[in-house]
Amino acid sequence: MTSTVGKVFLVGAGPGDPGLITVKGLDLVRRAEVILYDRLIPHQLLSEAHPDAELIDVGKVSQRPQQKISQEAINAFLVEKALEGRLVIRLKGGDPFVFGRGAEEALACRAAGVPFEVVPGVTSAVAVPAYAGVPLTHRELVTAFTVFSGHEDPRKRESGIDYSALAASARMGTLVLLMGLVNLDLIVARLINAGLDPETPAACIEQGTTPHQRVVEASLIQLPAAVQAAGFEPPAITVIGSVVGLRAAGVNWLSKVDQALP
Ligand code: SAH
């Protein structure tokens, strides 16, 4: 007797605006039999799911962090549901392979003999600055951008972030910091210590691409205090570099969007 193995799709849901999922991703959301979704996905997308689909929230953060569903448990869940012969979607915020642990899930599927596909998503690293009117590159200003995570494994004794390398890359490009709100003052101090100009333009964007988006703009040295005064909470992204100035120069478009688009 042979049983059919289902399939797992690792799907990027985009950063917040439900319109930013790909056509392929939305099609899969509509066809899925099981959807395991994260906290940071646009929740309106779930109303697109089939009425019989099983929707499982694996992003729930309880009062006690140790009760958060572990990555191992999510991997096991994915494999288990696929082995039941079902079409399983792992719906993740932004892009599954940008700080999304998508590769861990892909490897778990591979190890269990479960076929999988990856559907990239619009990453918050690019889309959130764009919705704040900050292009990550501009021909006359920068030729590169660097995306880095401010969240580090608390078990590590020393910082895994090479601040002098970041300061060097900031000389030719833009820095984009994800998961960096809690340690923002420390990260900014280390960047300045590594040689970054304290007056470098910077912006922090909270809940980007959603109707709740807020933006704080300040020089690098003043940013942590400004962000704290505004009471920002995760999720937030920080952009550092001369391109932030383009926002005030006329690229900021969101507040100018005509409510009654044709
Ligand atoms: N895979 C995701 C990133 C996951 S890490 C992606 O490609 O977008 C989670 C971090 O992403 C958050 O801590 C925050 O820094 C950033 N982020 C995700 N959605 C965001 C949003 N709507 N606004 C601001 N930052 C966001």
CSV table of C-alpha atoms and ligand atoms in Angstrom, one decimal, residues 14-16 40 92-100 121-125 128 177-180 205-210 234-237, ligand 1:
chain,number,residue,atom,x,y,z
A,14,GLY,CA,5.0,40.3,2.4
A,15,PRO,CA,5.6,42.9,5.2
A,16,GLY,CA,2.1,44.1,6.2
A,40,LEU,CA,3.9,39.1,11.4
A,92,LYS,CA,5.8,33.8,6.7
A,93,GLY,CA,6.2,37.6,7.1
A,94,GLY,CA,8.2,39.3,4.3
A,95,ASP,CA,10.5,36.8,2.5
A,96,PRO,CA,11.0,33.3,4.0
A,97,PHE,CA,14.8,33.4,3.6
A,98,VAL,CA,15.4,36.8,5.1
A,99,PHE,CA,15.8,36.3,8.8
A,100,GLY,CA,12.8,33.9,8.5
A,121,GLY,CA,8.1,37.4,-0.7
A,122,VAL,CA,8.5,41.1,-0.6
A,123,THR,CA,10.9,41.6,2.2
A,124,SER,CA,10.3,44.3,4.9
A,125,ALA,CA,14.0,45.2,4.5
A,128,VAL,CA,9.2,49.2,4.7
A,177,LEU,CA,18.7,47.2,10.6
A,178,LEU,CA,16.0,44.5,11.4
A,179,MET,CA,15.1,43.3,14.8
A,180,GLY,CA,17.1,46.2,16.3
A,205,ILE,CA,9.8,52.9,10.8
A,206,GLU,CA,7.3,51.1,13.0
A,207,GLN,CA,4.6,48.8,11.5
A,208,GLY,CA,5.7,49.7,8.0
A,209,THR,CA,3.3,49.3,5.0
A,210,THR,CA,0.3,49.0,7.4
A,234,PRO,CA,8.4,46.1,17.3
A,235,PRO,CA,8.2,45.5,14.4
A,236,ALA,CA,10.4,48.3,13.3
A,237,ILE,CA,13.2,48.9,10.8
B,1,SAH,N1,11.3,37.5,6.9
B,1,SAH,C1,11.0,38.9,7.3
B,1,SAH,C2,11.9,39.4,8.4
B,1,SAH,C3,11.7,38.6,9.7
B,1,SAH,S1,12.6,39.3,11.0
B,1,SAH,C4,11.1,39.8,6.0
B,1,SAH,O1,11.6,39.4,5.0
B,1,SAH,O2,10.6,40.9,6.1
B,1,SAH,C5,11.4,40.3,11.8
B,1,SAH,C6,11.8,41.8,11.6
B,1,SAH,O3,11.5,42.3,10.4
B,1,SAH,C7,11.2,42.7,12.6
B,1,SAH,O4,11.8,42.7,13.9
B,1,SAH,C8,11.4,44.0,11.9
B,1,SAH,O5,12.7,44.5,12.1
B,1,SAH,C9,11.2,43.7,10.5
B,1,SAH,N2,9.8,43.9,10.1
B,1,SAH,C10,8.9,42.9,9.6
B,1,SAH,N3,7.7,43.5,9.2
B,1,SAH,C11,7.8,44.8,9.5
B,1,SAH,C12,7.0,45.9,9.4
B,1,SAH,N4,5.7,45.8,8.9
B,1,SAH,N5,7.4,47.2,9.8
B,1,SAH,C13,8.6,47.3,10.3
B,1,SAH,N6,9.5,46.3,10.4
B,1,SAH,C14,9.1,45.1,10.0
